[in-house]
Amino acid sequence: MEIEQYGRAKILKPSVEDDELTAVDELDGAESLADFLYADTSVRHLIAADTTLSGGRLRRIEAERLTFSQVTLQSVVIDRCVLMSSDWIDCVLSRVVFRNCKLLGANFVDNKWSNVVFDNCRVEYATFETIHASASAVFVGTRFKEVTFRRSNLVGGHMSNCTLEAVEFDGGSYTDFDCRGNDLSTVRGARNLDGILIDPTQRQELAEALVSELDLRYVDEADR
């Protein structure tokens, strides 16, 4: 397996042989689907449940709604997809890359992750809740807006060159989560980022984020 490095995080890349993929019209209906290509289509509701998707690629998919429930994705590339109102419930993601995707209104809940990468994506109005990453989770060049990380374990992960607009960290474990290369001054829940890795210059940014959460009252000039 090929390894890709992001800062200190080492990621096992998906192994997808494009010349061996078989085009499919749907993802649901079988216990497992391997070496597949699901591409170039628009759907109202993309559904998969109680299945394993492995060694495949989702490319240029537009879905008004997505529901994945108890789905295992192993060695899968999700490329240039627009996924609206997506629910990823009780899923297992191993060696999965989201690349150049838009996830607008996403909920990742009770997921187990290993070697998951979001590369140059746009993630808006989303929640990552109770994510357990046994190997690094990586976010690079991704724009976040109105996103909450809640009670998640992202120990040893990596985030760089990301835009963090109205991003909240609500509990969880982030020890050795490498946040260098991001502006942290506007994050909410900065007190929950105990143990993250930062550059010395980011201390001021975190100080601003912490102060903004306090109910401070300033003395008027006339009262001094």
Short mmCIF file of C-alpha atoms in Angstrom, two decimals:
data_model
loop_
_atom_site.label_atom_id
_atom_site.label_comp_id
_atom_site.label_asym_id
_atom_site.label_seq_id
_atom_site.Cartn_x
_atom_site.Cartn_y
_atom_site.Cartn_z
CA MET A 1 0.00 0.00 0.00
CA GLU A 2 1.22 3.50 -0.83
CA ILE A 3 1.73 5.98 1.97
CA GLU A 4 1.16 9.72 1.69
CA GLN A 5 2.38 12.12 4.37
CA TYR A 6 0.70 15.29 5.57
CA GLY A 7 2.86 17.01 8.18
CA ARG A 8 3.35 14.33 10.80
CA ALA A 9 0.36 12.26 9.68
CA LYS A 10 0.94 9.25 7.45
CA ILE A 11 -1.98 8.07 5.37
CA LEU A 12 -2.48 4.76 3.59
CA LYS A 13 -3.81 5.69 0.16
CA PRO A 14 -6.74 3.93 -1.49
CA SER A 15 -5.82 1.28 -4.02
CA VAL A 16 -8.11 1.81 -7.00
CA GLU A 17 -7.23 0.34 -10.41
CA ASP A 18 -9.26 2.41 -12.87
CA ASP A 19 -8.77 -0.01 -15.77
CA GLU A 20 -10.30 -2.81 -13.69
CA LEU A 21 -13.42 -0.98 -12.55
CA THR A 22 -16.89 -2.04 -13.60
CA ALA A 23 -19.51 0.66 -14.13
CA VAL A 24 -22.62 0.30 -11.96
CA ASP A 25 -25.99 2.08 -11.96
CA GLU A 26 -26.61 1.93 -8.20
CA LEU A 27 -24.82 1.23 -4.94
CA ASP A 28 -27.54 -0.47 -2.91
CA GLY A 29 -29.01 -3.95 -3.15
CA ALA A 30 -26.01 -6.21 -2.60
CA GLU A 31 -24.07 -7.27 0.48
CA SER A 32 -20.87 -6.04 -1.16
CA LEU A 33 -19.66 -4.22 -4.22
CA ALA A 34 -16.03 -4.31 -5.33
CA ASP A 35 -13.96 -2.69 -8.09
CA PHE A 36 -16.83 -0.45 -9.12
CA LEU A 37 -17.26 2.89 -10.87
CA TYR A 38 -20.34 4.97 -10.10
CA ALA A 39 -20.04 8.10 -12.18
CA ASP A 40 -21.53 10.99 -14.14
CA THR A 41 -25.08 10.98 -12.87
CA SER A 42 -27.57 13.10 -10.93
CA VAL A 43 -29.93 11.46 -8.47
CA ARG A 44 -32.63 12.65 -6.13
CA HIS A 45 -31.72 10.26 -3.32
CA LEU A 46 -28.60 8.10 -3.19
CA ILE A 47 -29.08 5.25 -0.72
CA ALA A 48 -26.85 2.48 0.57
CA ALA A 49 -27.35 0.35 3.68
CA ASP A 50 -25.77 -2.70 5.28
CA THR A 51 -23.24 -3.11 2.51
CA THR A 52 -19.52 -2.95 1.82
CA LEU A 53 -18.12 -0.80 -0.98
CA SER A 54 -14.48 -1.54 -1.78
CA GLY A 55 -11.84 -0.67 -4.35
CA GLY A 56 -14.10 1.76 -6.17
CA ARG A 57 -14.67 5.30 -7.27
CA LEU A 58 -17.60 7.73 -7.07
CA ARG A 59 -17.00 10.45 -9.64
CA ARG A 60 -19.02 13.52 -10.63
CA ILE A 61 -22.14 12.47 -8.73
CA GLU A 62 -24.77 15.06 -7.85
CA ALA A 63 -27.23 13.96 -5.19
CA GLU A 64 -30.01 16.05 -3.68
CA ARG A 65 -29.94 13.70 -0.72
CA LEU A 66 -27.66 10.88 0.43
CA THR A 67 -28.30 8.27 3.10
CA PHE A 68 -25.56 5.79 3.98
CA SER A 69 -26.44 3.60 6.97
CA GLN A 70 -24.10 0.93 8.31
CA VAL A 71 -21.99 1.11 5.16
CA THR A 72 -18.34 0.09 5.08
CA LEU A 73 -16.19 1.93 2.56
CA GLN A 74 -12.75 0.42 1.99
CA SER A 75 -10.26 1.93 -0.44
CA VAL A 76 -12.72 4.32 -2.11
CA VAL A 77 -12.18 7.64 -3.89
CA ILE A 78 -15.06 10.13 -3.93
CA ASP A 79 -14.13 12.69 -6.57
CA ARG A 80 -15.82 15.90 -7.78
CA CYS A 81 -19.17 15.05 -6.20
CA VAL A 82 -21.86 17.43 -4.98
CA LEU A 83 -23.69 15.80 -2.08
CA MET A 84 -26.59 17.65 -0.49
CA SER A 85 -28.26 16.73 2.79
CA SER A 86 -26.09 13.67 3.31
CA ASP A 87 -26.33 11.37 6.32
CA TRP A 88 -23.48 8.97 7.07
CA ILE A 89 -24.77 6.96 10.03
CA ASP A 90 -22.83 4.20 11.79
CA CYS A 91 -20.43 3.88 8.86
CA VAL A 92 -16.86 2.60 8.62
CA LEU A 93 -14.49 4.54 6.36
CA SER A 94 -11.05 3.06 5.72
CA ARG A 95 -8.64 4.52 3.15
CA VAL A 96 -11.27 6.90 1.80
CA VAL A 97 -10.49 10.15 -0.01
CA PHE A 98 -12.98 12.96 -0.66
CA ARG A 99 -11.40 15.10 -3.37
CA ASN A 100 -12.80 18.32 -4.88
CA CYS A 101 -16.21 17.58 -3.36
CA LYS A 102 -18.99 19.78 -2.03
CA LEU A 103 -20.78 18.46 1.04
CA LEU A 104 -23.60 20.83 1.88
CA GLY A 105 -25.64 19.79 4.89
CA ALA A 106 -23.75 16.66 5.96
CA ASN A 107 -24.03 14.60 9.12
CA PHE A 108 -21.34 12.06 9.95
CA VAL A 109 -22.56 10.30 13.08
CA ASP A 110 -21.08 7.34 15.00
CA ASN A 111 -18.45 6.68 12.35
CA LYS A 112 -15.22 4.71 12.58
CA TRP A 113 -12.49 6.24 10.43
CA SER A 114 -9.04 5.08 9.39
CA ASN A 115 -6.90 6.94 6.84
CA VAL A 116 -9.62 9.36 5.72
CA VAL A 117 -8.73 12.47 3.69
CA PHE A 118 -10.75 15.55 2.70
CA ASP A 119 -8.72 17.24 -0.05
CA ASN A 120 -9.76 20.61 -1.52
CA CYS A 121 -13.38 20.19 -0.48
CA ARG A 122 -16.15 22.55 0.56
CA VAL A 123 -18.01 21.48 3.69
CA GLU A 124 -20.91 23.62 4.87
CA TYR A 125 -23.62 23.23 7.53
CA ALA A 126 -22.19 19.92 8.63
CA THR A 127 -21.70 17.93 11.81
CA PHE A 128 -19.00 15.41 12.59
CA GLU A 129 -20.36 13.68 15.68
CA THR A 130 -18.73 10.81 17.57
CA ILE A 131 -16.08 10.13 14.97
CA HIS A 132 -13.52 7.59 16.16
CA ALA A 133 -10.36 7.80 14.05
CA SER A 134 -8.09 4.82 14.71
CA ALA A 135 -5.64 6.17 12.11
CA SER A 136 -5.13 9.72 10.97
CA ALA A 137 -7.92 11.85 9.57
CA VAL A 138 -6.68 14.63 7.28
CA PHE A 139 -8.29 17.86 6.10
CA VAL A 140 -6.25 19.86 3.59
CA GLY A 141 -7.20 22.88 1.49
CA THR A 142 -10.80 22.57 2.60
CA ARG A 143 -13.30 25.32 3.30
CA PHE A 144 -15.50 24.81 6.37
CA LYS A 145 -18.55 26.94 7.09
CA GLU A 146 -20.98 26.35 9.97
CA VAL A 147 -19.38 23.04 10.91
CA THR A 148 -19.35 21.32 14.31
CA PHE A 149 -16.96 18.64 15.50
CA ARG A 150 -18.73 17.01 18.46
CA ARG A 151 -17.38 14.36 20.84
CA SER A 152 -14.95 13.10 18.22
CA ASN A 153 -11.58 11.42 18.56
CA LEU A 154 -9.20 12.86 15.95
CA VAL A 155 -5.96 12.14 17.79
CA GLY A 156 -2.91 12.42 15.54
CA GLY A 157 -4.85 13.95 12.66
CA HIS A 158 -3.93 16.86 10.40
CA MET A 159 -5.57 20.06 9.16
CA SER A 160 -3.77 22.60 6.95
CA ASN A 161 -4.57 25.43 4.55
CA CYS A 162 -8.22 25.27 5.55
CA THR A 163 -10.72 28.09 5.95
CA LEU A 164 -12.55 27.85 9.25
CA GLU A 165 -15.71 29.97 9.21
CA ALA A 166 -18.04 29.42 12.17
CA VAL A 167 -16.38 26.14 13.12
CA GLU A 168 -17.01 24.72 16.59
CA PHE A 169 -15.21 22.02 18.55
CA ASP A 170 -17.72 20.66 21.05
CA GLY A 171 -15.87 18.17 23.22
CA GLY A 172 -13.74 15.33 21.94
CA SER A 173 -10.06 14.39 21.91
CA TYR A 174 -7.56 16.17 19.64
CA THR A 175 -4.17 15.32 21.13
CA ASP A 176 -1.40 15.77 18.54
CA PHE A 177 -3.96 16.97 15.98
CA ASP A 178 -1.75 19.13 13.75
CA CYS A 179 -3.48 22.48 13.18
CA ARG A 180 -0.51 24.38 11.80
CA GLY A 181 -1.24 26.45 8.71
CA ASN A 182 -4.76 27.52 9.69
CA ASP A 183 -6.22 30.69 11.17
CA LEU A 184 -7.67 29.58 14.51
CA SER A 185 -8.76 33.01 15.74
CA THR A 186 -12.46 32.50 15.01
CA VAL A 187 -13.00 28.90 16.10
CA ARG A 188 -15.53 28.21 18.82
CA GLY A 189 -14.85 25.79 21.63
CA ALA A 190 -11.13 26.49 21.57
CA ARG A 191 -10.92 25.28 25.18
CA ASN A 192 -11.61 21.76 23.86
CA LEU A 193 -8.50 21.75 21.68
CA ASP A 194 -6.24 20.60 24.48
CA GLY A 195 -3.08 18.95 23.13
CA ILE A 196 -3.24 20.12 19.50
CA LEU A 197 -0.06 21.02 17.61
CA ILE A 198 0.38 24.67 16.64
CA ASP A 199 3.08 27.14 15.63
CA PRO A 200 4.12 29.76 18.22
CA THR A 201 2.44 32.44 16.08
CA GLN A 202 -0.92 30.71 16.54
CA ARG A 203 -0.95 31.25 20.29
CA GLN A 204 -2.34 34.73 19.76
CA GLU A 205 -5.04 33.34 17.47
CA LEU A 206 -6.17 30.86 20.10
CA ALA A 207 -6.09 33.58 22.73
CA GLU A 208 -8.48 35.65 20.60
CA ALA A 209 -10.75 32.63 20.17
CA LEU A 210 -10.82 31.96 23.93
CA VAL A 211 -11.46 35.60 24.85
CA SER A 212 -14.36 35.80 22.41
CA GLU A 213 -16.12 33.01 24.33
CA LEU A 214 -15.92 34.78 27.68
CA ASP A 215 -18.66 37.06 28.94
CA LEU A 216 -16.30 39.97 29.49
CA ARG A 217 -17.44 43.42 30.56
CA TYR A 218 -15.25 46.40 29.88
CA VAL A 219 -14.99 49.42 32.15
CA ASP A 220 -16.03 52.70 30.55
CA GLU A 221 -13.42 55.44 30.35
CA ALA A 222 -15.48 57.55 32.77
CA ASP A 223 -15.34 54.82 35.43
CA ARG A 224 -11.57 54.38 35.41
#
